Amino acid sequence: MTEIFGVPIQALFGQLMLGLVNGSFYAVLSLGLAVIFGMLNIINFSHGALYMTGAMLTWIGLEYLGIGYWWMLVLAPICVGIIGIAIERLMLQWLYKLDHLYGLLLTFGLALMIEGLFRDLYGVAGQPYSIPEELSGAFNLGFMFLPKYRAWIIVASLSVCLATWYVIEKTRLGAYLRAATENPKLTQAFGINVPLMVMLTYGFGVGLAGFAGVLAAPATQIGPLMGSNLIIVVFAVVVIGGMGSILGSVVTGLGLGIIEGMTKVFWPEASATVVFMIMAVVLMIRPAGLFGREK
Amino acid sequence: MNRRVTVAYLFGLGLLLLAPMFIYPILVMKVLCFALFACAFNLLLGYTGLLSFGHAAFLGTAGYVTGHALKVWELPTLLGLLVGTGAAALLGWVIGSLAIRRQGIYFAMVTLALAQMVFFFFLQAPFTGGEDGLQGVPRGTLFGLDLADDINLYYLVVAIFAGSFWLIQRAIHSPFGQILKAIRENEPRAISLGYDVAKYKLLAFVLSAGLAGLAGATKTLVFKFATLTDAHWHTSGEVVLMTLLGGMGTVFGPLVGATVIVTLQNELADKVGSLVTVIMGAIFVICVLAFRRGIVGESLALYKRVIGQKPL
C-alpha cells in the first residue's frame, strides 16, 4: 500500500474528499453571506439557523409528508427563501438607516429563536436521513472509492456557485444588482425598484443556505444545533477571504475545507481550530482578507 | 461620578448589603457576577463602540484558571481570583490586538471566531474536565473568615462588584474615557486629533476583558465549579443581550439588564424548558426593533420628556 508521510494514500484521499465536501458547504454559505452583505450591509447571523432549517425541512418533508429528496432540493430552498423575505419585510428593512451592528444583533436573536423552536419541537438528538437511491454507492477510481453522494455535494455546490456568479456578473439583473450595491440612491433614480431587489437578494442569500442544508441532510445528523457551530467557522472563512468577490469566497471556502481535511490526517487535535488559526495569521499579515480591498 | 450617580450608587450599595436578609444570597451573587460581566462589556460596546461577540472567552478562561489555581495549586482565594483575572486580561491583549485590525461587523466576527477557538481549546485541554467541567473548587478563607459560608462570600462578592463598578465609572469619566467616547463618535476625527486610536482601543479591550475575567473568577468561587457553558458563544450573546436590554452606554443599564435576564432565566428554566432560548431571542429582536435605548435609556428619555430636564 502506498503511503505519503506515513499515511495510507486511501485515507489521505478520503480526507481530501471530506475536506472538499466541507469546503463546498463553506463556499455556498459564505457566498450567501457575501451576497447579502453586498446589498444589505449586514452580516446575517441567522444564516446557520436557516441552513439548519433547510435540512430540517428536508427531513420533515419525508417524515410527515412523504416528499422525497429531489423535490425537497427545490422546495426547501424556496421555503427558506420565503422565510427570509418575511424576515426582511417585517424586521430588517427598519434597520437600514441605523448602525449595521443592529442587523447583526437582530439576526442573532432570530437565530436563537429558530434554533430554540426546533429544539423544543424535535429535541437535540440528530435525525437520520438516508441517501437517495440514485446517489448511493460509490465510484471505484482505482486508487480509492468515491462515494457518489460526496461527489454530488461537490458538483451541486459548485454549480450553484457558478450559476450565482453568472447571474450577478453576466446578466442584466446582475448589472442592476451591482449598480444597487454600488449606489442605491442613484440606481433608484433610474427607475429600478431597489427595495424589491434588496428583498429578493436576502431571500436568495438565505435560499442558498437552505439549499446547502438540503445537501447536508443525508450526509450528517440533522439536528437543531448543526448550523450554529458551522456558521462561526464560515464567519472565519469570510474574514479570511474578504467579502469583496464571489469567486474569492468560493476559492477560500474550498481551500479552507481542504486544509481542514488535511489537518485531520496530520494533526487531528487541531482540526477544529485550524481555520481560526489561519484567520489569526491572515489578520496579522493582510487585515483586509485575501480577496478584500482595504477601505 | 456626579452627585446624583453617587447617591444612586450608595443607595444601591446599601440595598445590596441588606439584600441577603430577604433574597437567597447565591442568586444575588449570580446576578452580581453577570452584572459585572455586562458592565465590563458595556465599557467596550457602550463607551468605545466596539461590539465584541467573544466575551465569553474571558469569563470562561478566568473561571477555569481560578478554579485550577484554587483546586490544584491550592493558592489562597484572593491570589486565585487575581491569577484568573490576569489570565483573562492577557488573553484580552492577544485577542484584542488581532481584532482591532478590523472594524465594525468584521470586529464582531473576529472576536466570535477567536472565542470559539478558545472554547475548543477548553473542550480538549486535560485540566478542564471536558464536558463535565472543573468540579469541587474550594472557596478557601479570607482574613480568617470561612468563605464556605454563603454570607461571608456574599460580602466579598459585593465588595468586588462595588469596587469594579467604581473603577469602571472612574475610567469612563477620566480623560481616557473621554477619548474612548471620541473614538466611538468619530474615529477618523480622533485619529486626526493625534490620538493613537489603536492603543486606546486595545487598552479598553484589555480592561474590559480583565473585568469580565474577574466576573468569571468570582462566579467560579460562588458555584464551586467552572464549565464549558461559560466559554460558549451563547454566553457571549447573553452579555450582549443584558447590555442591550438594560441600555448600552448607560451607567446602570448593564446592572438592570443582567438582573432581568438572570432572574428571568432562573424563573423560566423549569417552566418552559428549551423555550428559554426562544424567549431570549425574542427579547433580542424586540430590543433591536423597538427598544434600542434599553430599559434605563428609555426611562431616562421618558423622565426628560415629562419633567423637562436631564435627570443624571
JSON list of N, CA, C and O in Angstrom, two decimals, chain B residues 220-254:
[
{"chain": "B", "resi": 220, "resn": "THR", "atom": "N", "xyz": [-16.82, 31.33, 39.54]},
{"chain": "B", "resi": 220, "resn": "THR", "atom": "CA", "xyz": [-16.30, 30.00, 39.92]},
{"chain": "B", "resi": 220, "resn": "THR", "atom": "C", "xyz": [-16.30, 29.83, 41.43]},
{"chain": "B", "resi": 220, "resn": "THR", "atom": "O", "xyz": [-16.64, 28.77, 41.96]},
{"chain": "B", "resi": 221, "resn": "LEU", "atom": "N", "xyz": [-15.92, 30.91, 42.10]},
{"chain": "B", "resi": 221, "resn": "LEU", "atom": "CA", "xyz": [-15.87, 30.87, 43.56]},
{"chain": "B", "resi": 221, "resn": "LEU", "atom": "C", "xyz": [-17.27, 30.64, 44.14]},
{"chain": "B", "resi": 221, "resn": "LEU", "atom": "O", "xyz": [-17.47, 29.87, 45.08]},
{"chain": "B", "resi": 222, "resn": "VAL", "atom": "N", "xyz": [-18.26, 31.30, 43.55]},
{"chain": "B", "resi": 222, "resn": "VAL", "atom": "CA", "xyz": [-19.63, 31.20, 44.05]},
{"chain": "B", "resi": 222, "resn": "VAL", "atom": "C", "xyz": [-20.19, 29.80, 43.83]},
{"chain": "B", "resi": 222, "resn": "VAL", "atom": "O", "xyz": [-20.73, 29.18, 44.75]},
{"chain": "B", "resi": 223, "resn": "PHE", "atom": "N", "xyz": [-20.02, 29.27, 42.60]},
{"chain": "B", "resi": 223, "resn": "PHE", "atom": "CA", "xyz": [-20.65, 27.98, 42.29]},
{"chain": "B", "resi": 223, "resn": "PHE", "atom": "C", "xyz": [-19.75, 26.79, 42.53]},
{"chain": "B", "resi": 223, "resn": "PHE", "atom": "O", "xyz": [-20.17, 25.64, 42.38]},
{"chain": "B", "resi": 224, "resn": "LYS", "atom": "N", "xyz": [-18.49, 27.04, 42.86]},
{"chain": "B", "resi": 224, "resn": "LYS", "atom": "CA", "xyz": [-17.51, 26.00, 43.13]},
{"chain": "B", "resi": 224, "resn": "LYS", "atom": "C", "xyz": [-17.24, 25.11, 41.92]},
{"chain": "B", "resi": 224, "resn": "LYS", "atom": "O", "xyz": [-16.76, 24.00, 42.07]},
{"chain": "B", "resi": 225, "resn": "PHE", "atom": "N", "xyz": [-17.60, 25.55, 40.74]},
{"chain": "B", "resi": 225, "resn": "PHE", "atom": "CA", "xyz": [-17.19, 24.83, 39.54]},
{"chain": "B", "resi": 225, "resn": "PHE", "atom": "C", "xyz": [-17.10, 25.77, 38.35]},
{"chain": "B", "resi": 225, "resn": "PHE", "atom": "O", "xyz": [-17.64, 26.88, 38.38]},
{"chain": "B", "resi": 226, "resn": "ALA", "atom": "N", "xyz": [-16.38, 25.33, 37.33]},
{"chain": "B", "resi": 226, "resn": "ALA", "atom": "CA", "xyz": [-16.29, 26.07, 36.07]},
{"chain": "B", "resi": 226, "resn": "ALA", "atom": "C", "xyz": [-16.69, 25.13, 34.95]},
{"chain": "B", "resi": 226, "resn": "ALA", "atom": "O", "xyz": [-16.27, 23.97, 34.95]},
{"chain": "B", "resi": 227, "resn": "THR", "atom": "N", "xyz": [-17.55, 25.59, 34.05]},
{"chain": "B", "resi": 227, "resn": "THR", "atom": "CA", "xyz": [-18.00, 24.70, 32.97]},
{"chain": "B", "resi": 227, "resn": "THR", "atom": "C", "xyz": [-17.79, 25.34, 31.61]},
{"chain": "B", "resi": 227, "resn": "THR", "atom": "O", "xyz": [-17.51, 26.52, 31.50]},
{"chain": "B", "resi": 228, "resn": "LEU", "atom": "N", "xyz": [-17.98, 24.51, 30.60]},
{"chain": "B", "resi": 228, "resn": "LEU", "atom": "CA", "xyz": [-17.83, 24.97, 29.22]},
{"chain": "B", "resi": 228, "resn": "LEU", "atom": "C", "xyz": [-18.87, 26.01, 28.84]},
{"chain": "B", "resi": 228, "resn": "LEU", "atom": "O", "xyz": [-18.64, 26.84, 27.96]},
{"chain": "B", "resi": 229, "resn": "THR", "atom": "N", "xyz": [-20.03, 25.97, 29.51]},
{"chain": "B", "resi": 229, "resn": "THR", "atom": "CA", "xyz": [-21.10, 26.93, 29.20]},
{"chain": "B", "resi": 229, "resn": "THR", "atom": "C", "xyz": [-20.57, 28.36, 29.27]},
{"chain": "B", "resi": 229, "resn": "THR", "atom": "O", "xyz": [-20.95, 29.20, 28.46]},
{"chain": "B", "resi": 230, "resn": "ASP", "atom": "N", "xyz": [-19.70, 28.62, 30.26]},
{"chain": "B", "resi": 230, "resn": "ASP", "atom": "CA", "xyz": [-19.20, 29.98, 30.45]},
{"chain": "B", "resi": 230, "resn": "ASP", "atom": "C", "xyz": [-18.39, 30.46, 29.25]},
{"chain": "B", "resi": 230, "resn": "ASP", "atom": "O", "xyz": [-18.29, 31.66, 29.02]},
{"chain": "B", "resi": 231, "resn": "ALA", "atom": "N", "xyz": [-17.78, 29.52, 28.52]},
{"chain": "B", "resi": 231, "resn": "ALA", "atom": "CA", "xyz": [-16.95, 29.92, 27.40]},
{"chain": "B", "resi": 231, "resn": "ALA", "atom": "C", "xyz": [-17.69, 29.80, 26.07]},
{"chain": "B", "resi": 231, "resn": "ALA", "atom": "O", "xyz": [-17.14, 30.11, 25.02]},
{"chain": "B", "resi": 232, "resn": "HIS", "atom": "N", "xyz": [-18.94, 29.36, 26.11]},
{"chain": "B", "resi": 232, "resn": "HIS", "atom": "CA", "xyz": [-19.70, 29.10, 24.88]},
{"chain": "B", "resi": 232, "resn": "HIS", "atom": "C", "xyz": [-20.21, 30.41, 24.27]},
{"chain": "B", "resi": 232, "resn": "HIS", "atom": "O", "xyz": [-20.44, 31.38, 24.98]},
{"chain": "B", "resi": 233, "resn": "TRP", "atom": "N", "xyz": [-20.41, 30.41, 22.96]},
{"chain": "B", "resi": 233, "resn": "TRP", "atom": "CA", "xyz": [-20.85, 31.67, 22.31]},
{"chain": "B", "resi": 233, "resn": "TRP", "atom": "C", "xyz": [-22.24, 32.11, 22.76]},
{"chain": "B", "resi": 233, "resn": "TRP", "atom": "O", "xyz": [-22.58, 33.28, 22.65]},
{"chain": "B", "resi": 234, "resn": "HIS", "atom": "N", "xyz": [-23.04, 31.16, 23.28]},
{"chain": "B", "resi": 234, "resn": "HIS", "atom": "CA", "xyz": [-24.33, 31.54, 23.84]},
{"chain": "B", "resi": 234, "resn": "HIS", "atom": "C", "xyz": [-24.16, 32.59, 24.94]},
{"chain": "B", "resi": 234, "resn": "HIS", "atom": "O", "xyz": [-24.93, 33.53, 25.05]},
{"chain": "B", "resi": 235, "resn": "THR", "atom": "N", "xyz": [-23.11, 32.38, 25.78]},
{"chain": "B", "resi": 235, "resn": "THR", "atom": "CA", "xyz": [-22.84, 33.31, 26.87]},
{"chain": "B", "resi": 235, "resn": "THR", "atom": "C", "xyz": [-22.40, 34.67, 26.32]},
{"chain": "B", "resi": 235, "resn": "THR", "atom": "O", "xyz": [-22.78, 35.71, 26.85]},
{"chain": "B", "resi": 236, "resn": "SER", "atom": "N", "xyz": [-21.62, 34.64, 25.24]},
{"chain": "B", "resi": 236, "resn": "SER", "atom": "CA", "xyz": [-21.24, 35.91, 24.60]},
{"chain": "B", "resi": 236, "resn": "SER", "atom": "C", "xyz": [-22.49, 36.65, 24.14]},
{"chain": "B", "resi": 236, "resn": "SER", "atom": "O", "xyz": [-22.58, 37.87, 24.25]},
{"chain": "B", "resi": 237, "resn": "GLY", "atom": "N", "xyz": [-23.44, 35.90, 23.60]},
{"chain": "B", "resi": 237, "resn": "GLY", "atom": "CA", "xyz": [-24.68, 36.52, 23.16]},
{"chain": "B", "resi": 237, "resn": "GLY", "atom": "C", "xyz": [-25.48, 37.06, 24.33]},
{"chain": "B", "resi": 237, "resn": "GLY", "atom": "O", "xyz": [-26.07, 38.13, 24.26]},
{"chain": "B", "resi": 238, "resn": "GLU", "atom": "N", "xyz": [-25.47, 36.29, 25.44]},
{"chain": "B", "resi": 238, "resn": "GLU", "atom": "CA", "xyz": [-26.24, 36.71, 26.61]},
{"chain": "B", "resi": 238, "resn": "GLU", "atom": "C", "xyz": [-25.77, 38.06, 27.15]},
{"chain": "B", "resi": 238, "resn": "GLU", "atom": "O", "xyz": [-26.58, 38.90, 27.53]},
{"chain": "B", "resi": 239, "resn": "VAL", "atom": "N", "xyz": [-24.45, 38.26, 27.17]},
{"chain": "B", "resi": 239, "resn": "VAL", "atom": "CA", "xyz": [-23.96, 39.51, 27.74]},
{"chain": "B", "resi": 239, "resn": "VAL", "atom": "C", "xyz": [-24.31, 40.68, 26.81]},
{"chain": "B", "resi": 239, "resn": "VAL", "atom": "O", "xyz": [-24.60, 41.79, 27.27]},
{"chain": "B", "resi": 240, "resn": "VAL", "atom": "N", "xyz": [-24.34, 40.41, 25.51]},
{"chain": "B", "resi": 240, "resn": "VAL", "atom": "CA", "xyz": [-24.79, 41.45, 24.58]},
{"chain": "B", "resi": 240, "resn": "VAL", "atom": "C", "xyz": [-26.25, 41.79, 24.90]},
{"chain": "B", "resi": 240, "resn": "VAL", "atom": "O", "xyz": [-26.63, 42.96, 24.99]},
{"chain": "B", "resi": 241, "resn": "LEU", "atom": "N", "xyz": [-27.04, 40.75, 25.10]},
{"chain": "B", "resi": 241, "resn": "LEU", "atom": "CA", "xyz": [-28.47, 40.96, 25.38]},
{"chain": "B", "resi": 241, "resn": "LEU", "atom": "C", "xyz": [-28.68, 41.75, 26.67]},
{"chain": "B", "resi": 241, "resn": "LEU", "atom": "O", "xyz": [-29.49, 42.68, 26.72]},
{"chain": "B", "resi": 242, "resn": "MET", "atom": "N", "xyz": [-27.93, 41.38, 27.73]},
{"chain": "B", "resi": 242, "resn": "MET", "atom": "CA", "xyz": [-28.07, 42.10, 29.00]},
{"chain": "B", "resi": 242, "resn": "MET", "atom": "C", "xyz": [-27.79, 43.58, 28.83]},
{"chain": "B", "resi": 242, "resn": "MET", "atom": "O", "xyz": [-28.53, 44.43, 29.33]},
{"chain": "B", "resi": 243, "resn": "THR", "atom": "N", "xyz": [-26.71, 43.88, 28.11]},
{"chain": "B", "resi": 243, "resn": "THR", "atom": "CA", "xyz": [-26.32, 45.28, 27.92]},
{"chain": "B", "resi": 243, "resn": "THR", "atom": "C", "xyz": [-27.34, 46.02, 27.07]},
{"chain": "B", "resi": 243, "resn": "THR", "atom": "O", "xyz": [-27.72, 47.14, 27.37]},
{"chain": "B", "resi": 244, "resn": "LEU", "atom": "N", "xyz": [-27.79, 45.35, 26.01]},
{"chain": "B", "resi": 244, "resn": "LEU", "atom": "CA", "xyz": [-28.77, 45.96, 25.12]},
{"chain": "B", "resi": 244, "resn": "LEU", "atom": "C", "xyz": [-30.09, 46.21, 25.85]},
{"chain": "B", "resi": 244, "resn": "LEU", "atom": "O", "xyz": [-30.68, 47.28, 25.74]},
{"chain": "B", "resi": 245, "resn": "LEU", "atom": "N", "xyz": [-30.54, 45.20, 26.59]},
{"chain": "B", "resi": 245, "resn": "LEU", "atom": "CA", "xyz": [-31.82, 45.32, 27.29]},
{"chain": "B", "resi": 245, "resn": "LEU", "atom": "C", "xyz": [-31.76, 46.39, 28.37]},
{"chain": "B", "resi": 245, "resn": "LEU", "atom": "O", "xyz": [-32.69, 47.18, 28.52]},
{"chain": "B", "resi": 246, "resn": "GLY", "atom": "N", "xyz": [-30.66, 46.43, 29.12]},
{"chain": "B", "resi": 246, "resn": "GLY", "atom": "CA", "xyz": [-30.54, 47.43, 30.18]},
{"chain": "B", "resi": 246, "resn": "GLY", "atom": "C", "xyz": [-30.34, 48.82, 29.61]},
{"chain": "B", "resi": 246, "resn": "GLY", "atom": "O", "xyz": [-30.85, 49.80, 30.15]},
{"chain": "B", "resi": 247, "resn": "GLY", "atom": "N", "xyz": [-29.60, 48.92, 28.54]},
{"chain": "B", "resi": 247, "resn": "GLY", "atom": "CA", "xyz": [-29.31, 50.22, 27.94]},
{"chain": "B", "resi": 247, "resn": "GLY", "atom": "C", "xyz": [-27.81, 50.39, 27.78]},
{"chain": "B", "resi": 247, "resn": "GLY", "atom": "O", "xyz": [-27.10, 50.61, 28.76]},
{"chain": "B", "resi": 248, "resn": "MET", "atom": "N", "xyz": [-27.34, 50.27, 26.52]},
{"chain": "B", "resi": 248, "resn": "MET", "atom": "CA", "xyz": [-25.89, 50.38, 26.34]},
{"chain": "B", "resi": 248, "resn": "MET", "atom": "C", "xyz": [-25.46, 51.83, 26.46]},
{"chain": "B", "resi": 248, "resn": "MET", "atom": "O", "xyz": [-26.19, 52.75, 26.11]},
{"chain": "B", "resi": 249, "resn": "GLY", "atom": "N", "xyz": [-24.28, 52.01, 27.02]},
{"chain": "B", "resi": 249, "resn": "GLY", "atom": "CA", "xyz": [-23.77, 53.35, 27.21]},
{"chain": "B", "resi": 249, "resn": "GLY", "atom": "C", "xyz": [-24.41, 54.08, 28.38]},
{"chain": "B", "resi": 249, "resn": "GLY", "atom": "O", "xyz": [-24.24, 55.28, 28.53]},
{"chain": "B", "resi": 250, "resn": "THR", "atom": "N", "xyz": [-25.18, 53.38, 29.22]},
{"chain": "B", "resi": 250, "resn": "THR", "atom": "CA", "xyz": [-25.68, 53.99, 30.43]},
{"chain": "B", "resi": 250, "resn": "THR", "atom": "C", "xyz": [-24.96, 53.38, 31.63]},
{"chain": "B", "resi": 250, "resn": "THR", "atom": "O", "xyz": [-24.44, 52.27, 31.55]},
{"chain": "B", "resi": 251, "resn": "VAL", "atom": "N", "xyz": [-24.95, 54.14, 32.74]},
{"chain": "B", "resi": 251, "resn": "VAL", "atom": "CA", "xyz": [-24.17, 53.71, 33.90]},
{"chain": "B", "resi": 251, "resn": "VAL", "atom": "C", "xyz": [-24.78, 52.45, 34.53]},
{"chain": "B", "resi": 251, "resn": "VAL", "atom": "O", "xyz": [-24.09, 51.47, 34.79]},
{"chain": "B", "resi": 252, "resn": "PHE", "atom": "N", "xyz": [-26.09, 52.47, 34.74]},
{"chain": "B", "resi": 252, "resn": "PHE", "atom": "CA", "xyz": [-26.73, 51.37, 35.47]},
{"chain": "B", "resi": 252, "resn": "PHE", "atom": "C", "xyz": [-27.41, 50.35, 34.55]},
{"chain": "B", "resi": 252, "resn": "PHE", "atom": "O", "xyz": [-27.93, 49.35, 35.03]},
{"chain": "B", "resi": 253, "resn": "GLY", "atom": "N", "xyz": [-27.40, 50.63, 33.24]},
{"chain": "B", "resi": 253, "resn": "GLY", "atom": "CA", "xyz": [-28.08, 49.75, 32.30]},
{"chain": "B", "resi": 253, "resn": "GLY", "atom": "C", "xyz": [-27.68, 48.28, 32.40]},
{"chain": "B", "resi": 253, "resn": "GLY", "atom": "O", "xyz": [-28.55, 47.41, 32.57]},
{"chain": "B", "resi": 254, "resn": "PRO", "atom": "N", "xyz": [-26.37, 47.98, 32.31]},
{"chain": "B", "resi": 254, "resn": "PRO", "atom": "CA", "xyz": [-25.96, 46.57, 32.34]},
{"chain": "B", "resi": 254, "resn": "PRO", "atom": "C", "xyz": [-26.40, 45.87, 33.63]},
{"chain": "B", "resi": 254, "resn": "PRO", "atom": "O", "xyz": [-26.78, 44.69, 33.59]}
]
